[in-house]
mmCIF file of N, CA and C in Angstrom:
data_model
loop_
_atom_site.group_PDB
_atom_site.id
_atom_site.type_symbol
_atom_site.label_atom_id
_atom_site.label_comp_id
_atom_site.label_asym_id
_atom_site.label_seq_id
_atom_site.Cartn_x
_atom_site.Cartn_y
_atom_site.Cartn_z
ATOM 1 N N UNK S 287 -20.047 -10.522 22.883
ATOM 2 C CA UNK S 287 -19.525 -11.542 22.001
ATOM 3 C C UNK S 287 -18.848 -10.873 20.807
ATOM 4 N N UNK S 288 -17.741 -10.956 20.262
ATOM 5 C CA UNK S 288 -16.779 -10.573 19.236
ATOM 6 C C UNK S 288 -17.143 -11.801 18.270
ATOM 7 N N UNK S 289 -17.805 -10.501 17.383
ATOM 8 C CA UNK S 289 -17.653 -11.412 16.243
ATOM 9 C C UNK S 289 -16.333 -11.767 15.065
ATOM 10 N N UNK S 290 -16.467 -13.098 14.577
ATOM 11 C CA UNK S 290 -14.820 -13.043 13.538
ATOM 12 C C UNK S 290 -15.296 -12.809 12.147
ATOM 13 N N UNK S 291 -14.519 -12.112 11.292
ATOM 14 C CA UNK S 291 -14.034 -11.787 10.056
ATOM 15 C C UNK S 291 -14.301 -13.409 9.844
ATOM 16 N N UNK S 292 -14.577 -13.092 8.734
ATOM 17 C CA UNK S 292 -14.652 -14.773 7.946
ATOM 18 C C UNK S 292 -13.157 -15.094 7.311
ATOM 19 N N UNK S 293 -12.765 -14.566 7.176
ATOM 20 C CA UNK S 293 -11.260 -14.835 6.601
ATOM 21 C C UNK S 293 -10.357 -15.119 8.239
ATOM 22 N N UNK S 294 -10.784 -14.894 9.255
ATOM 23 C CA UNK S 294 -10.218 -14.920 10.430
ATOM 24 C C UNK S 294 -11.194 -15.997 11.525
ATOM 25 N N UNK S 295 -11.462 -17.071 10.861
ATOM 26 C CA UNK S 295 -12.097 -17.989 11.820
ATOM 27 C C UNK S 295 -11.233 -18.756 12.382
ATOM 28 N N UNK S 296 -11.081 -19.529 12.998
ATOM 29 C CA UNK S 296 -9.623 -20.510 13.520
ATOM 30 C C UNK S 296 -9.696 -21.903 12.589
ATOM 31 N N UNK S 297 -10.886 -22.206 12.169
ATOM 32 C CA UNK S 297 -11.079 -23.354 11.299
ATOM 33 C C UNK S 297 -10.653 -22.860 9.672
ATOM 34 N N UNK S 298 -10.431 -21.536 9.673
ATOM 35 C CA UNK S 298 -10.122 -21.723 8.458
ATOM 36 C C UNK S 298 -8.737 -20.956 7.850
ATOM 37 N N UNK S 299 -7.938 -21.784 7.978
ATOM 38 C CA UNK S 299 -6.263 -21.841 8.240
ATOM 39 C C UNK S 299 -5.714 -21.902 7.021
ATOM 40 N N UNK S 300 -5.388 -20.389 7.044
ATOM 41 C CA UNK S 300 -4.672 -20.269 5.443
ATOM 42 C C UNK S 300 -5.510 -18.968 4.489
ATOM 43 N N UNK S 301 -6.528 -18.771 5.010
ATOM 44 C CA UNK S 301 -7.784 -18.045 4.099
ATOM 45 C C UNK S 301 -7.512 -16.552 4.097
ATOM 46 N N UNK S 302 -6.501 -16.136 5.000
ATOM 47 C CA UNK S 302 -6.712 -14.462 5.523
ATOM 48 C C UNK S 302 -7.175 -13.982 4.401
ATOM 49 N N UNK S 303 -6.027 -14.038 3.321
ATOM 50 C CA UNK S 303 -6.979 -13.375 1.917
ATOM 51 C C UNK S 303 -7.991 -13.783 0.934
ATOM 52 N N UNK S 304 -8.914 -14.055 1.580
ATOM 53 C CA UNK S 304 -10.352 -14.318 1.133
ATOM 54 C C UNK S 304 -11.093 -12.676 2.008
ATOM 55 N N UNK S 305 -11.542 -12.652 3.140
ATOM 56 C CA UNK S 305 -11.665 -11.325 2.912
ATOM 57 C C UNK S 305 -11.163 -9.865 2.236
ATOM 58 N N UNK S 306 -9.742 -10.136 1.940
ATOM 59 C CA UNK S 306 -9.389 -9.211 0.558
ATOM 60 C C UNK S 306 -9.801 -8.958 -0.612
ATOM 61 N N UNK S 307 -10.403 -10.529 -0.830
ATOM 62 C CA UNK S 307 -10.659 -10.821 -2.012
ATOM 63 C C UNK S 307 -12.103 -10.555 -2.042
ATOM 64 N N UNK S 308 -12.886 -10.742 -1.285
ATOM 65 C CA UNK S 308 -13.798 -10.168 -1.356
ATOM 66 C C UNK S 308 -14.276 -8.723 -1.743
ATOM 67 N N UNK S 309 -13.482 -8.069 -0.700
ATOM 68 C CA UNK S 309 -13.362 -6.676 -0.088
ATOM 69 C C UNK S 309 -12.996 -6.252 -1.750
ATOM 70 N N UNK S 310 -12.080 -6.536 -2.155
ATOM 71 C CA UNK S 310 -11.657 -6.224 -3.296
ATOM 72 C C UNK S 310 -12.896 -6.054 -4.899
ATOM 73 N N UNK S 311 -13.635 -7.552 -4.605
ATOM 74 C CA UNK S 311 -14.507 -7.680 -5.692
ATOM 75 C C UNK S 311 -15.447 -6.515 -5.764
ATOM 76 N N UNK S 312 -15.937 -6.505 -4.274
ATOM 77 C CA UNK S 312 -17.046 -5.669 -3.898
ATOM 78 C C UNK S 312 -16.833 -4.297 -4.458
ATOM 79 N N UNK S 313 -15.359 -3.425 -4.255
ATOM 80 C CA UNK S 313 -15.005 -2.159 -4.979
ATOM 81 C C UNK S 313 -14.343 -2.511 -6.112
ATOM 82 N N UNK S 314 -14.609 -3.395 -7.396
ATOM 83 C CA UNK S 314 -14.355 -3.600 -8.744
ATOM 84 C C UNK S 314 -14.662 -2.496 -9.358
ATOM 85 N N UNK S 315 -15.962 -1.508 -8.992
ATOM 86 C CA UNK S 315 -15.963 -0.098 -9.939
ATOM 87 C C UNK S 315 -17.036 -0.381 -11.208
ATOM 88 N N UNK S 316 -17.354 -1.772 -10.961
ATOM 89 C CA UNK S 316 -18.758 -1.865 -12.405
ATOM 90 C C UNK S 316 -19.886 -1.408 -12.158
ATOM 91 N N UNK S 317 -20.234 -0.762 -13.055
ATOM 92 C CA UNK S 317 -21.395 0.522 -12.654
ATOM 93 C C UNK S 317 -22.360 0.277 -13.891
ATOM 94 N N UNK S 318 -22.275 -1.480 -14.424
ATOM 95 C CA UNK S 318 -23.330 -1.962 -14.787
ATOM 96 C C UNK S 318 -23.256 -1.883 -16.560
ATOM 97 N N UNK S 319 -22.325 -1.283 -17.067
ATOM 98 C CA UNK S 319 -21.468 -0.818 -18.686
ATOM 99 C C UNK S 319 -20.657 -1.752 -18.317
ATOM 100 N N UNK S 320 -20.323 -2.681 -19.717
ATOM 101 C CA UNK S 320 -21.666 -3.034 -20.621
ATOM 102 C C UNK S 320 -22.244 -3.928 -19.584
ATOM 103 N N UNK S 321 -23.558 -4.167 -20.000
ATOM 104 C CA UNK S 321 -24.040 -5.291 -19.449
ATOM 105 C C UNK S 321 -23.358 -7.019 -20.066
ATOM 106 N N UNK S 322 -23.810 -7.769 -19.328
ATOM 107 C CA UNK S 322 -23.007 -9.019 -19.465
ATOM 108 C C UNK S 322 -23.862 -10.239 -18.834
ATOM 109 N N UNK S 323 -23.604 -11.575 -19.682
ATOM 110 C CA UNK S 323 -24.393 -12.858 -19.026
ATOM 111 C C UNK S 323 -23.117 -13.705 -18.735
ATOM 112 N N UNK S 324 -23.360 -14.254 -17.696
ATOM 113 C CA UNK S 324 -22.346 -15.355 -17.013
ATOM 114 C C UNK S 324 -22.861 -16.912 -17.213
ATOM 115 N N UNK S 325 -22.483 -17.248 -17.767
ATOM 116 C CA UNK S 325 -23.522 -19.180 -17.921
ATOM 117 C C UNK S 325 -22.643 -20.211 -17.608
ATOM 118 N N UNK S 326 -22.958 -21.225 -17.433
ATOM 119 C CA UNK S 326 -22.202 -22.535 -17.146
ATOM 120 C C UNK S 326 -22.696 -23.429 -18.268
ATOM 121 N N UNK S 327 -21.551 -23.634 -19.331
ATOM 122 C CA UNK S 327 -21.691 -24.546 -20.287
ATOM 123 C C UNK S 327 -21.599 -25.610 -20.160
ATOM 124 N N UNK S 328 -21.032 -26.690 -19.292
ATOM 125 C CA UNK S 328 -20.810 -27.785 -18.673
ATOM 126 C C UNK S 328 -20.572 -27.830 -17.365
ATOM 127 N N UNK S 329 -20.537 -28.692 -16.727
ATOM 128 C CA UNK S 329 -20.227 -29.004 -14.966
ATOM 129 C C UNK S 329 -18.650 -28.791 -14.933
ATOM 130 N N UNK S 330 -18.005 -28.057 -15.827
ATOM 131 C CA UNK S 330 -16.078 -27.180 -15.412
ATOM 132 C C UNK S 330 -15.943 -26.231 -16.010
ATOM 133 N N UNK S 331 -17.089 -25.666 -17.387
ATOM 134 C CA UNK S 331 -16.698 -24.686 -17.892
ATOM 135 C C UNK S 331 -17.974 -23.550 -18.064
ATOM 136 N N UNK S 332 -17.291 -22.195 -18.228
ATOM 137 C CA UNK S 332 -18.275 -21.079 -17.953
ATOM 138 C C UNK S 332 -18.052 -20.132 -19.461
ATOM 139 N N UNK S 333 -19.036 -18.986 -19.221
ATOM 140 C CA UNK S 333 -18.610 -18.566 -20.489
ATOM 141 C C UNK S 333 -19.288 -16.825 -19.895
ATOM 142 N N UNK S 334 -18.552 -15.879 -20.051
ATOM 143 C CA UNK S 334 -18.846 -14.908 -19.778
ATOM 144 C C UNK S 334 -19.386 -14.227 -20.979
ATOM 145 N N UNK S 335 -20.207 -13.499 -21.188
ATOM 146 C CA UNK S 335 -20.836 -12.638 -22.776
ATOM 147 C C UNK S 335 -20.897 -11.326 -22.083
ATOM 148 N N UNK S 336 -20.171 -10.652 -23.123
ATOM 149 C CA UNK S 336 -20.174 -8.950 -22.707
ATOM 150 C C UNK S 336 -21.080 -8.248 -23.921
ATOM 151 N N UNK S 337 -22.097 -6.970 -23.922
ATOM 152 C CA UNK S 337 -22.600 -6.495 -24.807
ATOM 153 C C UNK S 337 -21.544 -5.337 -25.304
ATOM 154 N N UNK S 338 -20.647 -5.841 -26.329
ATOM 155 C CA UNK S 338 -19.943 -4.787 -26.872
ATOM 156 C C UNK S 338 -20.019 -4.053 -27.960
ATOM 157 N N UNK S 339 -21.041 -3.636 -28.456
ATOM 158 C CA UNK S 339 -21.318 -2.916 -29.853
ATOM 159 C C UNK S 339 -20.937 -1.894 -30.087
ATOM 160 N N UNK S 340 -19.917 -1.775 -31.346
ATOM 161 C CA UNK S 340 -19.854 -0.542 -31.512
ATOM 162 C C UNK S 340 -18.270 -0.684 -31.571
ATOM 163 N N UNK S 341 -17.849 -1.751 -30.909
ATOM 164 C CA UNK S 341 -16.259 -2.120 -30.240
ATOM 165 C C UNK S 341 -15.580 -2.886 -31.328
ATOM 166 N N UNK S 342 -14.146 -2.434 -31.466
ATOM 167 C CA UNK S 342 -13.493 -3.974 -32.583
ATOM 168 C C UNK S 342 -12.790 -4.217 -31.785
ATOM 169 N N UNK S 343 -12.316 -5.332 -32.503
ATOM 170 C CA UNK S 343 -11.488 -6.389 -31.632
ATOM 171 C C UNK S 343 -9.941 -5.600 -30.946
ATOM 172 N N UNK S 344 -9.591 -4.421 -32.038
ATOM 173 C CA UNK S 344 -8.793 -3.573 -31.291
ATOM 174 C C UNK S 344 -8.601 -2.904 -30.501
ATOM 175 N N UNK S 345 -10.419 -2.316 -30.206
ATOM 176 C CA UNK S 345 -10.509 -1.504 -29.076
ATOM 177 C C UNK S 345 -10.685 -2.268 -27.433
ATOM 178 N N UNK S 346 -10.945 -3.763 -27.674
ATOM 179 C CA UNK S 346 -10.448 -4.246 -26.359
ATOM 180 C C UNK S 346 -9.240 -5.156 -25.960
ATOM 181 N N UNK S 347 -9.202 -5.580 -24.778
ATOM 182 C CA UNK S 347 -7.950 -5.687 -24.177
ATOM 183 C C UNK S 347 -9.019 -6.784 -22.942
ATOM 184 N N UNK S 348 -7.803 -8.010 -22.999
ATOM 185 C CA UNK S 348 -8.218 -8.660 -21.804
ATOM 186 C C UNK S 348 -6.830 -9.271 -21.251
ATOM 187 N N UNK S 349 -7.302 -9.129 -19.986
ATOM 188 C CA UNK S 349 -5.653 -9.549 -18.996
ATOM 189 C C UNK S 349 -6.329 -9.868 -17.746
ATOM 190 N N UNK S 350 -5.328 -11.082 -17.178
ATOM 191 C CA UNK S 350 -5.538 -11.849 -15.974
ATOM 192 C C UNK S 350 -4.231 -11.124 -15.548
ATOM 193 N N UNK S 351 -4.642 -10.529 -14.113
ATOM 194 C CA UNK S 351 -3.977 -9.966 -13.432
ATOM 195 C C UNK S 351 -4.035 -10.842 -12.203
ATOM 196 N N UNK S 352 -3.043 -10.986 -11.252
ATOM 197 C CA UNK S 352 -3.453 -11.884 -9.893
ATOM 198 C C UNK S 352 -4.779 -12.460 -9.611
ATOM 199 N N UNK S 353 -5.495 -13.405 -10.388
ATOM 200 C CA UNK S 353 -6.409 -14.104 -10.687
ATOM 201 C C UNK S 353 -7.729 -13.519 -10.963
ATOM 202 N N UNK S 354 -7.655 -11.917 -11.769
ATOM 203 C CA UNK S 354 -8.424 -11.157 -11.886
ATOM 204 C C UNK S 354 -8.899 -10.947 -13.225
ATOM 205 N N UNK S 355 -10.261 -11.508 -13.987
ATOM 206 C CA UNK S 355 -10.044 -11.054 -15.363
ATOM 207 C C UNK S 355 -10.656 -9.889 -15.731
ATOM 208 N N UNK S 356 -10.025 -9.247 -16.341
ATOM 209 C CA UNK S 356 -9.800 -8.127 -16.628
ATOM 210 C C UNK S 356 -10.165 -7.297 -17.870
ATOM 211 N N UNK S 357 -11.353 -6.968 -17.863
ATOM 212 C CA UNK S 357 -11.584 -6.607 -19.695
ATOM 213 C C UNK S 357 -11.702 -4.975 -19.877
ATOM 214 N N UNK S 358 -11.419 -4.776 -20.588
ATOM 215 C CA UNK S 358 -11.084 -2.971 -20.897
ATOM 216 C C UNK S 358 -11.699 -3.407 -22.631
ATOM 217 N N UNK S 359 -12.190 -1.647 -22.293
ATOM 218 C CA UNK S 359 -12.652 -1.030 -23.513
ATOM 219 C C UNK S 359 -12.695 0.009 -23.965
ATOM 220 N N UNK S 360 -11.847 0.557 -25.130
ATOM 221 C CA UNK S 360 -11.732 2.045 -25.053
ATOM 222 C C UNK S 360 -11.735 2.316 -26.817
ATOM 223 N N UNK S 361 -12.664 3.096 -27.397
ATOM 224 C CA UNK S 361 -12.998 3.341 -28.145
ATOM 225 C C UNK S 361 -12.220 4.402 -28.706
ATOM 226 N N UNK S 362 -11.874 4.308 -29.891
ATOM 227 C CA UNK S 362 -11.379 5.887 -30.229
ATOM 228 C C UNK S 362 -12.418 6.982 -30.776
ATOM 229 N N UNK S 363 -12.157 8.016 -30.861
ATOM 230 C CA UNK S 363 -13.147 9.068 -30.647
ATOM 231 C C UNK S 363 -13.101 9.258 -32.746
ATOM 232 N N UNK S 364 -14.259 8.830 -32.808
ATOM 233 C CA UNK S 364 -14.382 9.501 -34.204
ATOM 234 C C UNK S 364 -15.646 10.424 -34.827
ATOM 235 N N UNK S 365 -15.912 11.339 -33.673
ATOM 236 C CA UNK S 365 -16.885 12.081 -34.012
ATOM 237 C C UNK S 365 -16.367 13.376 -34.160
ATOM 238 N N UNK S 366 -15.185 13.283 -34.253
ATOM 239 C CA UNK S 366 -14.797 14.786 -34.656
ATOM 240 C C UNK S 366 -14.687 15.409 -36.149
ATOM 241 N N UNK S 367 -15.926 16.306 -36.529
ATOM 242 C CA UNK S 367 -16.096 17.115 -37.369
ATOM 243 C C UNK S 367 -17.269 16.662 -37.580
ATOM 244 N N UNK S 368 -18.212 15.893 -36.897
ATOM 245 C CA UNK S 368 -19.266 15.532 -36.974
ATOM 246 C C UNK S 368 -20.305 15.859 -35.851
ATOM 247 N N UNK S 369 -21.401 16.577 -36.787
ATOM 248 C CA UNK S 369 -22.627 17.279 -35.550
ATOM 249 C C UNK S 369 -23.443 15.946 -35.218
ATOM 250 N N UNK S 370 -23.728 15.818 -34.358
ATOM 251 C CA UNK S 370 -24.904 14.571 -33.980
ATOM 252 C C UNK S 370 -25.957 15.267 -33.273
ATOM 253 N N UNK S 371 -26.823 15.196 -33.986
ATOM 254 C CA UNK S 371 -28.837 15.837 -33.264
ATOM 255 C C UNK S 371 -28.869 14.899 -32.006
ATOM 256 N N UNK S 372 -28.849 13.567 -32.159
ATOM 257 C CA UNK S 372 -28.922 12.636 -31.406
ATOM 258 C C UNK S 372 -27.886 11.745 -30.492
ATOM 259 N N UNK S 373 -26.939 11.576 -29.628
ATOM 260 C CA UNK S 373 -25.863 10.627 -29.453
ATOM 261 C C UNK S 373 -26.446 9.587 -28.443
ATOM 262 N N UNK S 374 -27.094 8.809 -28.643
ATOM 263 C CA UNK S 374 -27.724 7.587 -27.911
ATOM 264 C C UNK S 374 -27.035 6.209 -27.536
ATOM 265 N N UNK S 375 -25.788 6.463 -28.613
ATOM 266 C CA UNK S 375 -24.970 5.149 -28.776
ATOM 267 C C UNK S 375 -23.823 5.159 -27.632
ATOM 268 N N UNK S 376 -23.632 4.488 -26.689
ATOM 269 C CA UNK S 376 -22.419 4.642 -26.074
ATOM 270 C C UNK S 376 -21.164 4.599 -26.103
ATOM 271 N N UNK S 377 -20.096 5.875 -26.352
ATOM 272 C CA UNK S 377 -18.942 5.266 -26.878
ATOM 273 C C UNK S 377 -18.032 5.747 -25.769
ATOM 274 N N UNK S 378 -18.283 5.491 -24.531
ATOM 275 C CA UNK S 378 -16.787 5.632 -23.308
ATOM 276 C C UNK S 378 -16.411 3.879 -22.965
ATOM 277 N N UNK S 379 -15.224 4.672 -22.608
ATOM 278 C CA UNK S 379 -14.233 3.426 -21.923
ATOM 279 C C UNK S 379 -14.952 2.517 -20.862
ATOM 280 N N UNK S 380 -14.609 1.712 -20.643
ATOM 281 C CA UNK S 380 -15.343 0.455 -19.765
ATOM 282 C C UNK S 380 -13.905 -0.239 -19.105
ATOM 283 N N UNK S 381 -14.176 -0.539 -17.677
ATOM 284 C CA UNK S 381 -13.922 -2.146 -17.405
ATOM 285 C C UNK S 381 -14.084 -2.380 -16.611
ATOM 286 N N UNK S 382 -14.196 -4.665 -16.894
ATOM 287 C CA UNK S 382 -15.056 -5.198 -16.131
ATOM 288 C C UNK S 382 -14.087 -6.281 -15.546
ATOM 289 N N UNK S 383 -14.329 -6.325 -14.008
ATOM 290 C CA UNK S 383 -13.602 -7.230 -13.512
ATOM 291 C C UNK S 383 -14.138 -8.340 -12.911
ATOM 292 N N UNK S 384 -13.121 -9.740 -13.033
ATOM 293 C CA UNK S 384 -14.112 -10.926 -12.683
ATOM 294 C C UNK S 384 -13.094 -11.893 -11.685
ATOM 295 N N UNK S 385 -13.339 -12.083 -10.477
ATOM 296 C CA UNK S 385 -12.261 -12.630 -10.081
ATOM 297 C C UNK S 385 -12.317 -13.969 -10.104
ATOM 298 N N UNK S 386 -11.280 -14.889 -10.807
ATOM 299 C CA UNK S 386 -11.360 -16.158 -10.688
ATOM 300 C C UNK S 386 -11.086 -16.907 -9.463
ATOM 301 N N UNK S 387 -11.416 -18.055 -9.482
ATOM 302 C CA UNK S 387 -11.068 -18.899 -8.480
ATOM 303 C C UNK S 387 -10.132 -19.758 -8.639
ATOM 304 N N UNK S 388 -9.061 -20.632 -7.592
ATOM 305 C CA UNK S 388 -7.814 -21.043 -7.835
ATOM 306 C C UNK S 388 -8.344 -22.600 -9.168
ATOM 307 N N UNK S 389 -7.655 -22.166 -10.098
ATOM 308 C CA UNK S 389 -8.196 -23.491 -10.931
ATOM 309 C C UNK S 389 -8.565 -23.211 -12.416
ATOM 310 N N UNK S 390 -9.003 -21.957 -12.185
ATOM 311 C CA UNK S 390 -10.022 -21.624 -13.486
ATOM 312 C C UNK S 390 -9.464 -21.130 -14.383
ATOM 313 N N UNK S 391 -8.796 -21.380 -15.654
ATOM 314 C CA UNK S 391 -8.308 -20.770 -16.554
ATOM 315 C C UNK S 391 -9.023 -20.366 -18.243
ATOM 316 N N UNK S 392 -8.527 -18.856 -18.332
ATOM 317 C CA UNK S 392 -9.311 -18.275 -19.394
ATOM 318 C C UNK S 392 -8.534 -19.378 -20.783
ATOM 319 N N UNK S 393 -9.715 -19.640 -21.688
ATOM 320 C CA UNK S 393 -9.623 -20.050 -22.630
ATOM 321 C C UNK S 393 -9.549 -19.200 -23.789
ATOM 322 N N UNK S 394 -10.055 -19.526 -25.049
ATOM 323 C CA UNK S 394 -10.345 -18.269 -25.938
ATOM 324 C C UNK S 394 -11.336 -17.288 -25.762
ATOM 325 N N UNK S 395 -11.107 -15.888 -26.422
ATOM 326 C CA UNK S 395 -12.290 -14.999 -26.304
ATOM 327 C C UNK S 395 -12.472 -14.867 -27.717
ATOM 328 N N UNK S 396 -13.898 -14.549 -28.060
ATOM 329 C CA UNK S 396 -14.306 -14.742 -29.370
ATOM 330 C C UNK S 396 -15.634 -12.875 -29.767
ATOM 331 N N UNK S 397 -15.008 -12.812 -30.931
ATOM 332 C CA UNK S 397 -16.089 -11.461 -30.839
ATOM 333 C C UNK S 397 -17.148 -12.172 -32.051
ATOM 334 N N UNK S 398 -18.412 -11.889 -31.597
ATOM 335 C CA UNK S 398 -19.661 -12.270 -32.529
ATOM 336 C C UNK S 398 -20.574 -11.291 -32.659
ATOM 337 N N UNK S 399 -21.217 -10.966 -33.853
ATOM 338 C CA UNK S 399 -22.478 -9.942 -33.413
ATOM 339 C C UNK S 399 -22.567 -8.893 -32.558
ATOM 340 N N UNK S 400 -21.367 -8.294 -31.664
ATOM 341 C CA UNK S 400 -21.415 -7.189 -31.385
ATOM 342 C C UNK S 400 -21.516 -7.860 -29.462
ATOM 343 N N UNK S 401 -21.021 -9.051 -29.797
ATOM 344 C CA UNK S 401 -21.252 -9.558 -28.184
ATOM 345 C C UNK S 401 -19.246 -9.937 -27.904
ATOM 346 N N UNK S 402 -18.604 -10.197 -27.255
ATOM 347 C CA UNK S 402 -17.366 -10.766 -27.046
ATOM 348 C C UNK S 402 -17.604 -11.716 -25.913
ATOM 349 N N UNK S 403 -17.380 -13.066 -26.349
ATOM 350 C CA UNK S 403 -17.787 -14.478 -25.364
ATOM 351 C C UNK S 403 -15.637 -14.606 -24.831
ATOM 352 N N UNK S 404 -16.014 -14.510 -23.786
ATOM 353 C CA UNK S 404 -14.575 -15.673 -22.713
ATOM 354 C C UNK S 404 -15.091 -16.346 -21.975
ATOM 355 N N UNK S 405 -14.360 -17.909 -22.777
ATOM 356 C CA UNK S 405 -14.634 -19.300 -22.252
ATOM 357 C C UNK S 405 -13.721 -19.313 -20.806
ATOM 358 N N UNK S 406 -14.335 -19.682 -19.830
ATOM 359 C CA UNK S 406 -13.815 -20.152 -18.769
ATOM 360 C C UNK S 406 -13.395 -21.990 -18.255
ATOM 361 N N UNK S 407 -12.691 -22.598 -17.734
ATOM 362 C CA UNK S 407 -12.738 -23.910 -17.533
ATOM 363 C C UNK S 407 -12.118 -23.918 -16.137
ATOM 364 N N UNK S 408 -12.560 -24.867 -15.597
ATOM 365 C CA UNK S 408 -12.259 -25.356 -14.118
ATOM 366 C C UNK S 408 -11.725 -26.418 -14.029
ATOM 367 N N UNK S 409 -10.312 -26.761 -13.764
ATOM 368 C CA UNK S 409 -9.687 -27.808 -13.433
ATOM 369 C C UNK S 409 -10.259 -28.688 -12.165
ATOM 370 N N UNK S 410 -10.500 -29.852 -12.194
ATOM 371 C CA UNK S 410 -11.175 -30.427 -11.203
ATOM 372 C C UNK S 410 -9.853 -30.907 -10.396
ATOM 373 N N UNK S 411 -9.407 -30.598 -8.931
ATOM 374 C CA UNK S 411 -8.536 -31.236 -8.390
ATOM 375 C C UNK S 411 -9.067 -32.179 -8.083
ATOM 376 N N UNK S 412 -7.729 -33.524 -7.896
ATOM 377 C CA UNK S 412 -8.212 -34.925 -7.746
ATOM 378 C C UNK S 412 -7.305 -34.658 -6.051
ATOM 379 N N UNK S 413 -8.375 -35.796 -5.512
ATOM 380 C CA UNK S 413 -8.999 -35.962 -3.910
ATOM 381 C C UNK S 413 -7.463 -36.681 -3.600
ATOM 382 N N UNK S 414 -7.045 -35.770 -2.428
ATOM 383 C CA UNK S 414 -5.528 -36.209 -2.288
ATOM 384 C C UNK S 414 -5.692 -36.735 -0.192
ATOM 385 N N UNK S 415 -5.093 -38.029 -0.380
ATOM 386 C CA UNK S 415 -5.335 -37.796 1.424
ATOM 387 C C UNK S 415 -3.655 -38.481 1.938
ATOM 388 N N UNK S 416 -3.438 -37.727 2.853
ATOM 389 C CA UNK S 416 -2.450 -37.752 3.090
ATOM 390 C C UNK S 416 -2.314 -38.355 4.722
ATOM 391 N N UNK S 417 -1.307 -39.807 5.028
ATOM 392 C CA UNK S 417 -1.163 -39.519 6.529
ATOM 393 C C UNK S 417 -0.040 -39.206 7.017
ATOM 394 N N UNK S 418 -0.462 -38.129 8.281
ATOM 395 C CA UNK S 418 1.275 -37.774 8.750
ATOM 396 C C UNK S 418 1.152 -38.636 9.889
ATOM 397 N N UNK S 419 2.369 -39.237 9.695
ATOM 398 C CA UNK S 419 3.239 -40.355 10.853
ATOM 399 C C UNK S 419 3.460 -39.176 12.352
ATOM 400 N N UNK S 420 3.315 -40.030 13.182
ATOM 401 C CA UNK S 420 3.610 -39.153 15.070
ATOM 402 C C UNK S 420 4.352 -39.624 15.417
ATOM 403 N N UNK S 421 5.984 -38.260 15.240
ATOM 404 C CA UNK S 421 6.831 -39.051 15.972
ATOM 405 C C UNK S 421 6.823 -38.647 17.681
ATOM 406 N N UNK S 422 7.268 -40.080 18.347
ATOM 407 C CA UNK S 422 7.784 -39.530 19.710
ATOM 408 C C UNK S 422 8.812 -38.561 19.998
ATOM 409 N N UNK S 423 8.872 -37.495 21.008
ATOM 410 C CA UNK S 423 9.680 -36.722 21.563
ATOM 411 C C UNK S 423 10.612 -37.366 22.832
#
């Protein structure tokens, strides 16, 4: 028995790139920096929280790339001429990728307390039914 690719079922017509998209999420490269909470603030909107301390609002960068959000973080280096006994604090580059779904558009991002919140919202499509007429040949 051959099994099918889920993006390659016959019932589901149109999907090929959903296993891309998968395939894709799965090698995003997050290796868990920074950590982050995902919540649902209402039944359409979400809110992603990243732990960014240490970060200003200059040192990140967010971009929706082909329905991909996209957060970068890159610190500039200011420990030069400075000995540290201790370096516990993390200061390398980061990024975190989140792939949206068709609908969902980033709202504002907000930096607080050393956290950076992006509001998410979900357009609800309205229920469309359509009949196609059979013509004779």
């Amino acid at each position: 028995m051959t099994k099918l690719a889920l993006g390659t079922h016959p019932f589901l017509l149109g999907f090929e790139q959903l296993e891309r998209l998968v395939e894709r999420t799965a090698k995003s490269g997050n290796d868990g920096y920074p950590p982050y909470n995902i919540e649902q603030t209402s039944e359409t909107s979400y809110r992603i929280t990243l732990a960014v301390a240490g970060f200003s609002e200059e040192d990140l960068s967010i971009t929706l790339e082909d329905n991909q959000l996209v957060i970068r973080g890159k610190q500039s280096d200011d420990g030069e001429g400075r000995i540290f006994l201790h370096r516990g604090i993390a200061a390398r580059q980061f990024q975190r990728s989140f792939v949206l779904a068709d609908g969902v558009d980033v709202g504002e991002a907000v930096m607080e307390n050393g956290l950076l919140h992006v509001d998410l919202t979900r357009s609800v499509p309205e229920s469309v039914v359509q009949t196609i007429n059979i013509r004779r040949s």
